[in-house]
Amino acid sequence: MLELAKIAFPDVKRLAESGRALTILPVGVVEEHGAHLPLGLDSFAAEIYAAAAAPHLEEKGYEVVVAPTISYGVARAAIEFPGTLSLEPGTLRSMVVEIGRSLARHGLDRLVVLNGHRDLHHMKALDDARKVLVEEKSARVLCVGFASDPDMTAACYREGVKHLYRSPRPDREGHGGESETSVALNSFPELVKGDVLKTLDANFDYDIEAFRNETKDYGTISGGRGYFGWPQAATAETGKQLVAIRGRNIADVILNAWGVPRA
Ligand SMILES: [Zn+2]
């Protein structure tokens, strides 16, 4: 796996000429995830899943290049929390379209947008960008991770992970809960506030329809806690397995859609 920002232009030329290049663009956000987790969690998670998916794609002949992460996104539901930043959806769409066009101009025309942030307007902006790039024939584009298509999200993030939950209410685990806290404990433990985590109670009794449909803000739905589920159920071991399984899932989704590159 190569990082686009760390290689030089002749490497890009070689990648493009190989016909086997596949670019992953991680997308996240700056958004509260409870008092125990860092604001950049979704961006870090997108990068971690990209790195976990890459070896499976390389095994099948792709040359994976990861573009610098878009660390800003649309985050309206949690906008009242200090530190949450939001773009307008059109801004995010334009960024992805323009990055996609630039990559394609240099022959990097297989683009996977790997999104770590669940927000309906954010996901729609990414899907709109995909449509623009596909319709103008700039690039082949897949939106994976949290996607407008709920089946895609399930195939990437939910497939094969149910047994990992220690929470008594896995159906109530969400933003800032067991899953995201586990990934953080495994992949960037230095950014998890362990002393705060110890004090957090379970938040199962919330308006799940309002959470899913984003009809009320996170502060209101969570009683100011900013997380959904039971963060204390999280372990680094769970996080390790979540990363491995979801990386594999994402690679499988890409391979199912595009097959293997021609030698
Ligand atoms: Zn998140």
GROMACS .gro file of C-alpha atoms and ligand atoms in nm:
model
  264
    1MET     CA    1   0.000   0.000   0.000
    2LEU     CA    2   0.134   0.339  -0.100
    3GLU     CA    3   0.033   0.675   0.039
    4LEU     CA    4  -0.014   0.928  -0.240
    5ALA     CA    5   0.122   1.216  -0.036
    6LYS     CA    6   0.443   1.025   0.039
    7ILE     CA    7   0.540   0.916  -0.311
    8ALA     CA    8   0.685   1.113  -0.604
    9PHE     CA    9   0.533   1.181  -0.945
   10PRO     CA   10   0.721   0.908  -1.134
   11ASP     CA   11   0.566   0.655  -0.895
   12VAL     CA   12   0.221   0.777  -0.995
   13LYS     CA   13   0.310   0.744  -1.362
   14ARG     CA   14   0.422   0.387  -1.302
   15LEU     CA   15   0.105   0.309  -1.105
   16ALA     CA   16  -0.117   0.450  -1.380
   17GLU     CA   17   0.068   0.256  -1.649
   18SER     CA   18   0.040  -0.068  -1.455
   19GLY     CA   19  -0.336  -0.068  -1.509
   20ARG     CA   20  -0.369  -0.219  -1.165
   21ALA     CA   21  -0.391   0.092  -0.949
   22LEU     CA   22  -0.681   0.135  -0.709
   23THR     CA   23  -0.708   0.456  -0.510
   24ILE     CA   24  -0.878   0.467  -0.173
   25LEU     CA   25  -0.994   0.807  -0.050
   26PRO     CA   26  -1.073   0.790   0.324
   27VAL     CA   27  -1.339   1.036   0.438
   28GLY     CA   28  -1.419   1.129   0.797
   29VAL     CA   29  -1.530   1.429   0.997
   30VAL     CA   30  -1.451   1.636   1.304
   31GLU     CA   31  -1.730   1.541   1.542
   32GLU     CA   32  -1.789   1.467   1.908
   33HIS     CA   33  -1.795   1.098   2.001
   34GLY     CA   34  -1.864   1.125   2.375
   35ALA     CA   35  -1.630   1.268   2.639
   36HIS     CA   36  -1.396   0.966   2.615
   37LEU     CA   37  -1.312   0.970   2.241
   38PRO     CA   38  -1.131   1.212   2.009
   39LEU     CA   39  -1.317   1.432   1.760
   40GLY     CA   40  -1.130   1.281   1.466
   41LEU     CA   41  -1.239   0.923   1.532
   42ASP     CA   42  -1.428   0.871   1.205
   43SER     CA   43  -1.134   0.997   0.999
   44PHE     CA   44  -0.891   0.771   1.184
   45ALA     CA   45  -1.128   0.475   1.146
   46ALA     CA   46  -1.156   0.530   0.768
   47GLU     CA   47  -0.776   0.524   0.743
   48ILE     CA   48  -0.750   0.213   0.958
   49TYR     CA   49  -1.008   0.026   0.748
   50ALA     CA   50  -0.828   0.134   0.430
   51ALA     CA   51  -0.504  -0.013   0.563
   52ALA     CA   52  -0.686  -0.330   0.671
   53ALA     CA   53  -0.852  -0.376   0.330
   54ALA     CA   54  -0.539  -0.306   0.124
   55PRO     CA   55  -0.351  -0.637   0.171
   56HIS     CA   56  -0.656  -0.835   0.055
   57LEU     CA   57  -0.676  -0.624  -0.261
   58GLU     CA   58  -0.303  -0.649  -0.323
   59GLU     CA   59  -0.323  -1.024  -0.289
   60LYS     CA   60  -0.560  -1.017  -0.588
   61GLY     CA   61  -0.329  -0.805  -0.801
   62TYR     CA   62  -0.428  -0.447  -0.727
   63GLU     CA   63  -0.176  -0.177  -0.644
   64VAL     CA   64  -0.340   0.016  -0.365
   65VAL     CA   65  -0.270   0.383  -0.322
   66VAL     CA   66  -0.432   0.574  -0.037
   67ALA     CA   67  -0.500   0.943  -0.096
   68PRO     CA   68  -0.484   1.191   0.191
   69THR     CA   69  -0.796   1.173   0.404
   70ILE     CA   70  -1.077   1.425   0.378
   71SER     CA   71  -1.097   1.491   0.753
   72TYR     CA   72  -1.392   1.730   0.732
   73GLY     CA   73  -1.750   1.638   0.655
   74VAL     CA   74  -2.114   1.715   0.715
   75ALA     CA   75  -2.199   1.681   1.086
   76ARG     CA   76  -2.525   1.853   1.159
   77ALA     CA   77  -2.661   1.618   1.426
   78ALA     CA   78  -2.380   1.686   1.673
   79ILE     CA   79  -2.310   2.047   1.576
   80GLU     CA   80  -2.403   2.179   1.923
   81PHE     CA   81  -2.109   1.996   2.084
   82PRO     CA   82  -1.786   2.196   2.120
   83GLY     CA   83  -1.541   2.104   1.848
   84THR     CA   84  -1.786   1.953   1.600
   85LEU     CA   85  -1.731   2.112   1.258
   86SER     CA   86  -1.955   2.084   0.956
   87LEU     CA   87  -1.920   2.150   0.586
   88GLU     CA   88  -2.219   2.215   0.364
   89PRO     CA   89  -2.298   1.898   0.163
   90GLY     CA   90  -2.218   2.079  -0.164
   91THR     CA   91  -1.868   2.159  -0.038
   92LEU     CA   92  -1.798   1.794   0.041
   93ARG     CA   93  -1.943   1.683  -0.294
   94SER     CA   94  -1.722   1.932  -0.479
   95MET     CA   95  -1.412   1.819  -0.293
   96VAL     CA   96  -1.466   1.455  -0.385
   97VAL     CA   97  -1.552   1.535  -0.746
   98GLU     CA   98  -1.246   1.755  -0.789
   99ILE     CA   99  -1.013   1.506  -0.621
  100GLY     CA  100  -1.161   1.226  -0.834
  101ARG     CA  101  -1.113   1.428  -1.154
  102SER     CA  102  -0.754   1.511  -1.063
  103LEU     CA  103  -0.673   1.148  -0.992
  104ALA     CA  104  -0.835   1.037  -1.318
  105ARG     CA  105  -0.641   1.296  -1.514
  106HIS     CA  106  -0.328   1.108  -1.412
  107GLY     CA  107  -0.470   0.768  -1.492
  108LEU     CA  108  -0.581   0.679  -1.139
  109ASP     CA  109  -0.938   0.612  -1.244
  110ARG     CA  110  -1.048   0.345  -0.997
  111LEU     CA  111  -1.165   0.533  -0.691
  112VAL     CA  112  -1.297   0.387  -0.367
  113VAL     CA  113  -1.446   0.645  -0.131
  114LEU     CA  114  -1.417   0.484   0.213
  115ASN     CA  115  -1.635   0.677   0.455
  116GLY     CA  116  -1.611   0.647   0.835
  117HIS     CA  117  -1.890   0.887   0.931
  118ARG     CA  118  -2.260   0.807   0.946
  119ASP     CA  119  -2.468   1.114   0.860
  120LEU     CA  120  -2.740   1.109   0.597
  121HIS     CA  121  -2.646   1.440   0.430
  122HIS     CA  122  -2.275   1.350   0.440
  123MET     CA  123  -2.333   1.009   0.282
  124LYS     CA  124  -2.563   1.159   0.016
  125ALA     CA  125  -2.297   1.418  -0.074
  126LEU     CA  126  -2.047   1.136  -0.131
  127ASP     CA  127  -2.297   0.943  -0.341
  128ASP     CA  128  -2.376   1.256  -0.544
  129ALA     CA  129  -2.003   1.299  -0.609
  130ARG     CA  130  -1.983   0.937  -0.721
  131LYS     CA  131  -2.269   0.994  -0.966
  132VAL     CA  132  -2.102   1.303  -1.116
  133LEU     CA  133  -1.772   1.121  -1.169
  134VAL     CA  134  -1.940   0.813  -1.316
  135GLU     CA  135  -2.176   1.009  -1.543
  136GLU     CA  136  -1.897   1.219  -1.689
  137LYS     CA  137  -1.693   0.898  -1.724
  138SER     CA  138  -1.405   1.038  -1.522
  139ALA     CA  139  -1.365   0.731  -1.309
  140ARG     CA  140  -1.512   0.413  -1.178
  141VAL     CA  141  -1.622   0.497  -0.825
  142LEU     CA  142  -1.748   0.294  -0.531
  143CYS     CA  143  -1.877   0.439  -0.204
  144VAL     CA  144  -1.796   0.195   0.079
  145GLY     CA  145  -1.803   0.202   0.459
  146PHE     CA  146  -2.095   0.415   0.577
  147ALA     CA  147  -2.288   0.462   0.252
  148SER     CA  148  -2.624   0.594   0.132
  149ASP     CA  149  -2.712   0.237   0.041
  150PRO     CA  150  -2.783   0.063   0.375
  151ASP     CA  151  -2.698  -0.276   0.223
  152MET     CA  152  -2.352  -0.145   0.142
  153THR     CA  153  -2.302  -0.022   0.499
  154ALA     CA  154  -2.414  -0.360   0.632
  155ALA     CA  155  -2.184  -0.551   0.396
  156CYS     CA  156  -1.885  -0.343   0.507
  157TYR     CA  157  -1.941  -0.291   0.878
  158ARG     CA  158  -2.205  -0.533   1.010
  159GLU     CA  159  -2.127  -0.856   0.828
  160GLY     CA  160  -1.962  -1.113   1.056
  161VAL     CA  161  -1.920  -0.895   1.365
  162LYS     CA  162  -2.237  -0.959   1.569
  163HIS     CA  163  -2.073  -1.224   1.787
  164LEU     CA  164  -1.807  -0.977   1.902
  165TYR     CA  165  -2.040  -0.754   2.102
  166ARG     CA  166  -2.028  -0.781   2.482
  167SER     CA  167  -2.303  -0.523   2.517
  168PRO     CA  168  -2.636  -0.675   2.626
  169ARG     CA  169  -2.805  -0.450   2.367
  170PRO     CA  170  -2.603  -0.469   2.044
  171ASP     CA  171  -2.909  -0.333   1.863
  172ARG     CA  172  -2.863  -0.013   2.065
  173GLU     CA  173  -2.491   0.027   2.003
  174GLY     CA  174  -2.405   0.324   1.787
  175HIS     CA  175  -2.207   0.644   1.775
  176GLY     CA  176  -1.935   0.649   2.043
  177GLY     CA  177  -2.051   0.313   2.184
  178GLU     CA  178  -1.890  -0.030   2.214
  179SER     CA  179  -1.779  -0.067   1.851
  180GLU     CA  180  -1.616   0.272   1.797
  181THR     CA  181  -1.461   0.270   2.146
  182SER     CA  182  -1.316  -0.078   2.078
  183VAL     CA  183  -1.158   0.034   1.752
  184ALA     CA  184  -1.009   0.334   1.932
  185LEU     CA  185  -0.872   0.116   2.216
  186ASN     CA  186  -0.703  -0.106   1.960
  187SER     CA  187  -0.579   0.146   1.706
  188PHE     CA  188  -0.517   0.474   1.891
  189PRO     CA  189  -0.541   0.396   2.266
  190GLU     CA  190  -0.340   0.705   2.356
  191LEU     CA  191  -0.636   0.917   2.243
  192VAL     CA  192  -0.895   0.739   2.461
  193LYS     CA  193  -0.964   0.900   2.798
  194GLY     CA  194  -0.960   0.587   3.017
  195ASP     CA  195  -1.053   0.769   3.337
  196VAL     CA  196  -1.363   0.917   3.170
  197LEU     CA  197  -1.453   0.586   3.004
  198LYS     CA  198  -1.468   0.417   3.345
  199THR     CA  199  -1.740   0.656   3.460
  200LEU     CA  200  -1.974   0.619   3.160
  201ASP     CA  201  -2.306   0.443   3.209
  202ALA     CA  202  -2.498   0.259   2.940
  203ASN     CA  203  -2.717   0.467   2.714
  204PHE     CA  204  -2.969   0.222   2.571
  205ASP     CA  205  -3.288   0.413   2.639
  206TYR     CA  206  -3.284   0.666   2.358
  207ASP     CA  207  -3.505   0.750   2.063
  208ILE     CA  208  -3.350   0.519   1.807
  209GLU     CA  209  -3.573   0.637   1.522
  210ALA     CA  210  -3.466   0.997   1.581
  211PHE     CA  211  -3.103   0.879   1.597
  212ARG     CA  212  -3.125   0.684   1.272
  213ASN     CA  213  -3.326   0.942   1.081
  214GLU     CA  214  -3.143   1.241   1.231
  215THR     CA  215  -3.467   1.415   1.316
  216LYS     CA  216  -3.328   1.535   1.651
  217ASP     CA  217  -2.978   1.638   1.749
  218TYR     CA  218  -2.739   1.406   1.934
  219GLY     CA  219  -2.732   1.624   2.245
  220THR     CA  220  -3.109   1.600   2.288
  221ILE     CA  221  -3.132   1.228   2.211
  222SER     CA  222  -2.841   1.128   2.434
  223GLY     CA  223  -2.918   1.361   2.725
  224GLY     CA  224  -2.595   1.551   2.660
  225ARG     CA  225  -2.376   1.239   2.672
  226GLY     CA  226  -2.291   1.230   2.303
  227TYR     CA  227  -2.265   0.850   2.282
  228PHE     CA  228  -2.512   0.570   2.213
  229GLY     CA  229  -2.476   0.225   2.368
  230TRP     CA  230  -2.231   0.114   2.633
  231PRO     CA  231  -1.871   0.230   2.579
  232GLN     CA  232  -1.754   0.035   2.885
  233ALA     CA  233  -1.824  -0.292   2.701
  234ALA     CA  234  -1.540  -0.203   2.463
  235THR     CA  235  -1.206  -0.389   2.457
  236ALA     CA  236  -0.894  -0.355   2.246
  237GLU     CA  237  -0.931  -0.721   2.144
  238THR     CA  238  -1.281  -0.654   2.008
  239GLY     CA  239  -1.138  -0.357   1.820
  240LYS     CA  240  -0.863  -0.570   1.668
  241GLN     CA  241  -1.118  -0.818   1.538
  242LEU     CA  242  -1.354  -0.546   1.413
  243VAL     CA  243  -1.072  -0.390   1.212
  244ALA     CA  244  -0.965  -0.725   1.063
  245ILE     CA  245  -1.319  -0.837   0.973
  246ARG     CA  246  -1.431  -0.501   0.836
  247GLY     CA  247  -1.110  -0.466   0.633
  248ARG     CA  248  -1.181  -0.805   0.478
  249ASN     CA  249  -1.548  -0.711   0.422
  250ILE     CA  250  -1.455  -0.390   0.242
  251ALA     CA  251  -1.205  -0.572   0.020
  252ASP     CA  252  -1.469  -0.833  -0.064
  253VAL     CA  253  -1.721  -0.564  -0.159
  254ILE     CA  254  -1.466  -0.405  -0.393
  255LEU     CA  255  -1.363  -0.739  -0.545
  256ASN     CA  256  -1.729  -0.835  -0.596
  257ALA     CA  257  -1.795  -0.508  -0.775
  258TRP     CA  258  -1.484  -0.484  -0.990
  259GLY     CA  259  -1.325  -0.829  -0.998
  260VAL     CA  260  -0.948  -0.859  -1.026
  261PRO     CA  261  -0.736  -0.635  -1.250
  262ARG     CA  262  -0.618  -0.773  -1.583
  263ALA     CA  263  -0.257  -0.883  -1.564
  264ZN      ZN  264  -1.820   0.783   1.444
   0.00000   0.00000   0.00000
